[in-house]
Coordinates of C-alpha atoms and ligand atoms in Angstrom, one line a residue:
X15 CA -27.3 -41.5 59.9
X16 CA -27.1 -37.8 60.4
X17 CA -23.4 -38.3 61.2
X18 CA -22.9 -40.2 57.9
X19 CA -24.6 -37.4 56.0
X20 CA -22.5 -34.7 57.6
X21 CA -19.4 -36.8 56.9
X22 CA -20.5 -37.1 53.3
X23 CA -21.1 -33.4 53.0
X24 CA -17.6 -32.6 54.4
X25 CA -15.9 -35.0 52.0
X26 CA -18.0 -33.8 49.0
X27 CA -17.4 -30.1 49.8
X28 CA -13.6 -30.7 50.0
X29 CA -13.5 -32.6 46.7
X30 CA -15.6 -30.2 44.8
X31 CA -13.6 -27.2 46.0
X32 CA -10.3 -28.8 45.0
X33 CA -11.6 -30.0 41.5
X34 CA -9.2 -28.6 38.8
X35 CA -11.2 -29.3 35.7
X36 CA -14.7 -29.7 34.4
X37 CA -14.3 -33.4 33.8
X38 CA -13.5 -34.1 37.4
X39 CA -16.4 -31.9 38.5
X40 CA -18.7 -33.8 36.3
X41 CA -17.5 -37.1 37.8
X42 CA -18.0 -35.7 41.4
X43 CA -21.5 -34.7 40.6
X44 CA -22.4 -38.2 39.5
X45 CA -20.5 -39.7 42.4
X46 CA -22.4 -37.7 45.1
X47 CA -25.7 -36.6 43.6
X48 CA -26.3 -39.1 40.8
X49 CA -29.1 -41.8 40.9
X50 CA -26.6 -44.3 42.1
X51 CA -24.6 -41.7 44.0
X52 CA -23.6 -41.7 47.6
X53 CA -26.3 -39.4 48.9
X54 CA -29.0 -41.5 47.4
X55 CA -27.5 -44.7 48.8
X56 CA -27.5 -43.1 52.3
X57 CA -31.1 -42.0 51.9
X58 CA -32.1 -45.5 50.9
X59 CA -31.5 -46.5 54.5
X60 CA -34.1 -44.0 55.8
X61 CA -36.7 -46.8 56.0
X62 CA -35.0 -48.1 59.2
X63 CA -35.3 -44.7 60.9
X64 CA -37.9 -43.8 63.5
X65 CA -40.8 -41.6 62.4
X66 CA -39.4 -38.7 64.5
X67 CA -36.0 -39.0 63.0
X68 CA -37.1 -39.2 59.4
X69 CA -38.1 -35.6 58.7
X70 CA -35.0 -34.3 60.4
X71 CA -32.8 -36.6 58.3
X72 CA -34.9 -35.8 55.2
X73 CA -34.4 -32.0 55.7
X74 CA -30.7 -32.5 56.3
X75 CA -30.4 -34.6 53.1
X76 CA -32.2 -31.9 51.1
X77 CA -30.0 -29.2 52.6
X78 CA -26.9 -31.2 51.7
X79 CA -28.2 -31.8 48.1
X80 CA -28.9 -28.1 47.7
X81 CA -25.6 -27.1 49.1
X82 CA -23.7 -29.5 46.9
X83 CA -25.6 -28.5 43.8
X84 CA -24.8 -24.9 44.5
X85 CA -21.2 -25.6 45.1
X86 CA -20.9 -27.6 41.9
X87 CA -22.6 -25.0 39.8
X88 CA -20.5 -22.1 41.2
X89 CA -17.3 -24.2 40.7
X90 CA -18.5 -25.0 37.2
X91 CA -18.7 -21.3 36.4
X92 CA -15.3 -20.7 37.9
X93 CA -13.7 -23.5 35.9
X94 CA -15.4 -22.4 32.7
X95 CA -14.2 -18.9 33.1
X96 CA -10.6 -20.1 33.8
X97 CA -10.8 -22.3 30.7
X98 CA -11.9 -19.4 28.6
X99 CA -9.2 -17.2 30.0
X100 CA -6.6 -19.8 29.3
X101 CA -7.8 -20.1 25.7
X102 CA -7.7 -16.4 25.2
X103 CA -4.2 -16.3 26.6
X104 CA -3.0 -19.0 24.3
X105 CA -4.6 -17.3 21.3
X106 CA -3.3 -13.8 22.0
X107 CA -2.1 -12.1 18.8
X108 CA 1.2 -10.3 19.2
X109 CA 0.7 -7.4 16.7
X110 CA 4.3 -6.4 17.2
X111 CA 5.6 -9.7 15.6
X112 CA 7.1 -9.3 12.1
X113 CA 4.5 -10.2 9.5
X114 CA 4.7 -13.3 7.2
X115 CA 5.4 -12.2 3.6
X116 CA 3.2 -13.7 0.9
X117 CA 5.1 -14.2 -2.3
X118 CA 3.5 -12.3 -5.2
X119 CA 3.6 -13.6 -8.7
X120 CA 4.8 -11.4 -11.6
X121 CA 3.5 -11.1 -15.1
X122 CA 5.9 -12.9 -17.4
X123 CA 7.7 -10.3 -19.7
X124 CA 6.4 -12.0 -22.8
X125 CA 2.8 -11.8 -21.5
X126 CA 3.4 -8.2 -20.6
X127 CA 4.5 -7.4 -24.1
X128 CA 1.6 -9.3 -25.6
X129 CA -0.9 -7.3 -23.5
X130 CA 0.8 -4.0 -24.4
X131 CA 0.7 -4.9 -28.1
X132 CA -2.9 -5.9 -27.9
X133 CA -3.8 -2.6 -26.3
X134 CA -2.0 -0.7 -29.0
X135 CA -3.6 -2.6 -31.9
X136 CA -7.0 -2.5 -30.4
X137 CA -6.5 1.2 -30.2
X138 CA -5.9 1.2 -34.0
X139 CA -9.2 -0.7 -34.7
X140 CA -7.8 -4.3 -34.8
X141 CA -9.6 -7.4 -33.4
X142 CA -7.8 -10.4 -31.8
X143 CA -8.0 -13.6 -33.7
X144 CA -6.9 -17.1 -32.8
X145 CA -5.7 -20.2 -34.6
X146 CA -4.4 -23.7 -33.6
X147 CA -0.8 -24.4 -32.9
X148 CA -1.1 -27.9 -34.4
X149 CA -1.9 -26.9 -37.9
X150 CA -2.4 -28.4 -41.3
X151 CA 0.0 -28.0 -44.2
X152 CA -2.9 -26.3 -46.0
X153 CA -3.1 -23.3 -43.7
X154 CA 0.6 -23.1 -42.8
X155 CA 1.9 -23.3 -46.3
X156 CA -0.5 -24.0 -49.2
X157 CA -3.0 -21.2 -48.7
X158 CA 0.0 -18.9 -48.3
X159 CA 1.2 -19.6 -51.8
X160 CA 4.0 -22.0 -50.8
X161 CA 3.8 -24.6 -53.6
X162 CA 4.5 -28.2 -52.6
X163 CA 8.1 -28.1 -53.8
X164 CA 8.6 -24.4 -53.3
X165 CA 12.1 -23.7 -52.1
X166 CA 10.6 -21.3 -49.5
X167 CA 9.5 -24.3 -47.5
X168 CA 13.1 -25.0 -46.8
X169 CA 13.3 -21.6 -45.1
X170 CA 11.3 -23.0 -42.2
X171 CA 12.4 -26.4 -41.1
X172 CA 9.2 -27.7 -39.5
X173 CA 8.1 -30.2 -36.8
X174 CA 5.9 -32.5 -38.8
X175 CA 3.4 -34.8 -37.0
X176 CA 2.2 -36.4 -40.2
X177 CA 3.0 -35.4 -43.7
X178 CA -0.1 -33.1 -43.6
X179 CA 0.0 -32.0 -40.0
X180 CA 2.7 -29.9 -38.3
X181 CA 3.3 -27.5 -35.5
X182 CA 2.7 -24.1 -37.1
X183 CA 5.9 -22.4 -38.1
X184 CA 4.5 -18.9 -38.1
X185 CA 1.2 -17.2 -37.1
X186 CA 0.7 -16.4 -40.8
X187 CA -1.4 -19.7 -40.7
X188 CA -4.3 -17.6 -39.2
X189 CA -4.4 -15.4 -42.3
X190 CA -6.4 -17.8 -44.5
X191 CA -8.4 -19.1 -41.6
X192 CA -9.5 -15.5 -40.8
X193 CA -10.3 -14.6 -44.4
X194 CA -12.3 -17.8 -45.0
X195 CA -14.3 -17.2 -41.8
X196 CA -15.1 -13.7 -43.0
X197 CA -16.5 -15.1 -46.2
X198 CA -15.3 -12.3 -48.4
X199 CA -16.5 -9.5 -46.1
X200 CA -14.4 -6.4 -45.4
X201 CA -12.7 -4.9 -43.4
X202 CA -10.5 -7.7 -42.2
X203 CA -8.4 -6.1 -39.4
X204 CA -6.9 -8.6 -37.0
X205 CA -3.9 -9.4 -34.9
X206 CA -3.1 -12.9 -33.6
X207 CA -0.4 -13.4 -30.9
X208 CA 0.7 -17.0 -30.3
X209 CA 3.3 -19.7 -30.2
X210 CA 5.2 -21.0 -33.2
X211 CA 7.7 -23.8 -33.6
X212 CA 10.7 -24.3 -35.9
X213 CA 13.6 -26.7 -36.0
X214 CA 16.0 -23.7 -35.5
X215 CA 19.1 -24.3 -33.3
X216 CA 18.8 -22.5 -30.0
X217 CA 21.2 -19.6 -29.5
X218 CA 21.0 -16.1 -28.0
X219 CA 18.5 -14.8 -30.5
X220 CA 16.8 -18.0 -31.8
X221 CA 14.6 -20.5 -30.1
X222 CA 12.9 -23.7 -31.5
X223 CA 9.6 -22.5 -29.8
X224 CA 8.9 -18.8 -29.8
X225 CA 6.1 -16.3 -30.1
X226 CA 4.9 -14.2 -33.0
X227 CA 2.2 -11.6 -33.4
X228 CA 0.5 -11.6 -36.8
X229 CA -1.3 -8.7 -38.3
X230 CA -3.6 -8.8 -41.3
X231 CA -5.6 -6.0 -42.9
X232 CA -7.8 -6.4 -46.1
X233 CA -10.0 -3.8 -47.5
X234 CA -10.4 -1.5 -50.4
X235 CA -7.5 0.8 -51.2
X236 CA -5.1 -0.6 -48.6
X237 CA -1.6 0.6 -49.5
X238 CA 2.0 0.1 -48.4
X239 CA 2.0 3.5 -46.8
X240 CA -0.8 2.4 -44.4
X241 CA 1.3 -0.7 -43.5
X242 CA 4.3 1.6 -42.8
X243 CA 2.1 3.9 -40.7
X244 CA 0.7 1.0 -38.6
X245 CA 4.2 -0.5 -38.1
X246 CA 5.9 2.8 -37.2
X247 CA 3.1 3.7 -34.8
X248 CA 3.3 0.5 -32.9
X249 CA 7.1 0.4 -32.8
X250 CA 7.2 4.0 -31.5
X251 CA 4.6 3.2 -28.9
X252 CA 6.4 0.2 -27.7
X253 CA 10.0 1.5 -27.8
X254 CA 9.6 5.2 -27.7
X255 CA 9.3 8.1 -30.2
X256 CA 13.1 8.3 -30.9
X257 CA 13.4 4.7 -32.0
X258 CA 15.4 4.2 -35.2
X259 CA 13.5 1.9 -37.6
X260 CA 14.8 0.5 -40.9
X261 CA 12.8 -1.3 -43.7
X262 CA 14.7 -3.7 -45.9
X263 CA 13.4 -5.4 -49.1
X264 CA 12.8 -9.1 -48.5
X265 CA 10.9 -12.1 -49.8
X266 CA 7.9 -14.1 -48.5
X267 CA 5.7 -16.2 -50.9
X268 CA 2.6 -14.7 -49.4
X269 CA 3.4 -11.0 -49.7
X270 CA 4.5 -8.9 -52.7
X271 CA 6.4 -6.6 -52.2
X272 CA 7.9 -7.9 -48.9
X273 CA 10.0 -6.1 -46.3
X274 CA 11.8 -6.9 -43.1
X275 CA 11.9 -4.4 -40.3
X276 CA 14.9 -3.8 -38.0
X277 CA 15.2 -1.7 -34.9
X278 CA 18.4 -0.1 -33.8
X279 CA 19.8 -1.1 -30.5
X280 CA 22.8 1.0 -29.3
X281 CA 24.5 -2.0 -27.9
X282 CA 23.8 -4.7 -30.5
X283 CA 23.2 -2.7 -33.6
X284 CA 20.2 -3.5 -35.9
X285 CA 18.0 -6.3 -34.8
X286 CA 15.3 -7.8 -37.1
X287 CA 11.9 -7.9 -35.4
X288 CA 9.4 -8.5 -38.1
X289 CA 8.5 -9.5 -41.7
X290 CA 5.7 -7.8 -43.6
X291 CA 4.3 -6.9 -47.0
X292 CA 1.3 -6.4 -49.2
X293 CA -0.8 -9.6 -49.2
X294 CA -0.1 -11.5 -52.4
X295 CA -3.0 -11.4 -54.9
X296 CA -3.0 -15.2 -55.0
X297 CA -3.4 -15.5 -51.2
X298 CA -6.4 -13.1 -51.4
X299 CA -7.9 -15.2 -54.2
X300 CA -7.4 -18.5 -52.5
X301 CA -9.2 -17.2 -49.4
X302 CA -12.2 -15.8 -51.3
X303 CA -11.2 -12.1 -51.8
X304 CA -11.1 -10.6 -55.3
X305 CA -7.6 -9.1 -55.7
X306 CA -8.9 -6.7 -58.4
X307 CA -11.2 -5.1 -55.8
X308 CA -9.3 -5.6 -52.5
X309 CA -5.8 -5.2 -51.3
X310 CA -4.2 -5.9 -47.9
X311 CA -1.1 -6.0 -45.9
X312 CA 0.2 -8.4 -43.3
X313 CA 3.1 -8.5 -40.8
X314 CA 4.5 -11.1 -38.4
X315 CA 6.7 -9.9 -35.5
X316 CA 8.8 -11.9 -33.1
X317 CA 7.5 -11.2 -29.6
X318 CA 10.7 -12.3 -27.8
X319 CA 12.8 -10.0 -30.0
X320 CA 10.5 -7.1 -29.1
X321 CA 10.7 -8.0 -25.3
X322 CA 14.5 -8.4 -25.6
X323 CA 14.9 -4.9 -27.1
X324 CA 12.4 -3.3 -24.7
X325 CA 13.8 -4.8 -21.5
X326 CA 17.5 -5.0 -22.6
X327 CA 17.5 -8.8 -22.4
X328 CA 20.6 -10.3 -24.0
X329 CA 19.6 -14.0 -24.4
X330 CA 16.2 -15.3 -25.6
X331 CA 16.7 -18.5 -23.4
X332 CA 16.1 -16.4 -20.3
X333 CA 12.4 -16.3 -21.2
X334 CA 12.1 -20.1 -21.0
X335 CA 14.5 -21.1 -18.2
X336 CA 12.1 -20.1 -15.4
X337 CA 15.0 -18.7 -13.4
X338 CA 13.3 -16.8 -10.5
X339 CA 16.2 -14.3 -10.4
X340 CA 15.3 -13.3 -13.9
X341 CA 11.5 -13.4 -13.4
X342 CA 11.5 -11.4 -10.2
X343 CA 12.9 -8.4 -12.0
X344 CA 9.5 -8.0 -13.6
X345 CA 7.6 -8.1 -10.3
X346 CA 5.9 -4.9 -9.5
X347 CA 6.2 -3.6 -5.9
Ligands
FA5_21 C1 7.7 -15.1 -40.8 O1 7.5 -15.9 -39.9 C2 6.6 -14.5 -41.6 N1 5.4 -15.3 -41.3 C3 6.3 -13.1 -41.2 C4 5.4 -12.4 -42.1 C5 4.1 -12.3 -41.8 C6 5.8 -11.8 -43.3 C7 3.2 -11.6 -42.6 C8 5.0 -11.1 -44.1 C9 3.6 -11.0 -43.8 P1 10.2 -14.7 -40.3 O2 10.6 -16.2 -40.5 O3 11.2 -13.7 -40.7 O4 8.8 -14.4 -41.0 O5 9.9 -14.5 -38.8 C10 9.3 -13.3 -38.3 C11 10.0 -12.8 -37.0 O6 9.9 -13.9 -36.1 C12 11.4 -12.5 -37.2 O7 11.6 -11.2 -37.6 C13 11.9 -12.7 -35.8 O8 11.6 -11.5 -35.0 C14 11.1 -13.8 -35.3 N2 11.8 -15.1 -35.3 C15 12.1 -15.9 -36.4 N3 12.7 -17.0 -36.1 C16 12.9 -16.9 -34.8 C17 13.5 -17.8 -33.8 N4 14.0 -19.0 -34.1 N5 13.5 -17.4 -32.5 C18 12.9 -16.3 -32.1 N6 12.4 -15.4 -33.0 C19 12.3 -15.7 -34.3

């Protein structure tokens, strides 16, 4: 029996030493030392030994068990360390490799212009108002003094949803909404940037969907000279102090007198950017403001036209084509 035990030890030692991974080692542990393992099965035969032999064999068996346990645990440590080292090796970061570039978005030029305009007008004491793009005939036309069969309605060929509901053709639709919400209180001093829609044919300077920024001021003693002051201030802030500005008499049903404002572009000549005027007394009245007591001015500027002049863009369609070569030019470093 002692011989068998020594044989077993030899074989076990060799196998444990040559184990290459933790799985194999675990299997060997069960095979030799487990409850149904080989050492246990040899020891089961101890009953047939003489009383003198028993303690000798018992001591040998214990020694073998201890020896194998020791071997297994040191081999386990070795294999674990090797595994960790392998993992570290695989996960080594080579800091000299070129880095991956993460694409950065850019603010769309129209959004950049809106934000700049908002900053300028907030600086002049204006608040930002909002209104719906799907609008009623009442706010888009009626409250602005466009009578049902007023020829001015033909000026703006509209996208109607029902005879009473349409996509707003200008941001002037927020004028009456704002005044009614203010319930006759002054001052009214708002701007409203937003999308508008018209059945215009698309070309280099016209789009069927574009953006406007509306301005409305109502208070006591508001005059045309204040309108001019506000317009010139914002134009010079956006385009520079030396910008040439021209006011032309015009007509809108909701302002009297009315003007249109052009900016001079050395390449393209005069380009119209906005319409403006003194709020028509009838518009004030319809929205709950006594025109004997209050006056006001309003303006509506095309945001694309401003962005085109500011950035030297020759075609309005660039804003909507989502061509990355165009958009990337507005990416900051
Ligand atoms: C209006 O829309 C008036 N609501 C402006 C206004 C407001 C006048 C308040 C008085 C008081 P108009 O249709 O001219 O006006 O348009 C205003 C500006 O929008 C134009 O000067 C131009 O810059 C821009 N615009 C007009 N049509 C288009 C278009 N199809 N594509 C791009 N921009 C346009």
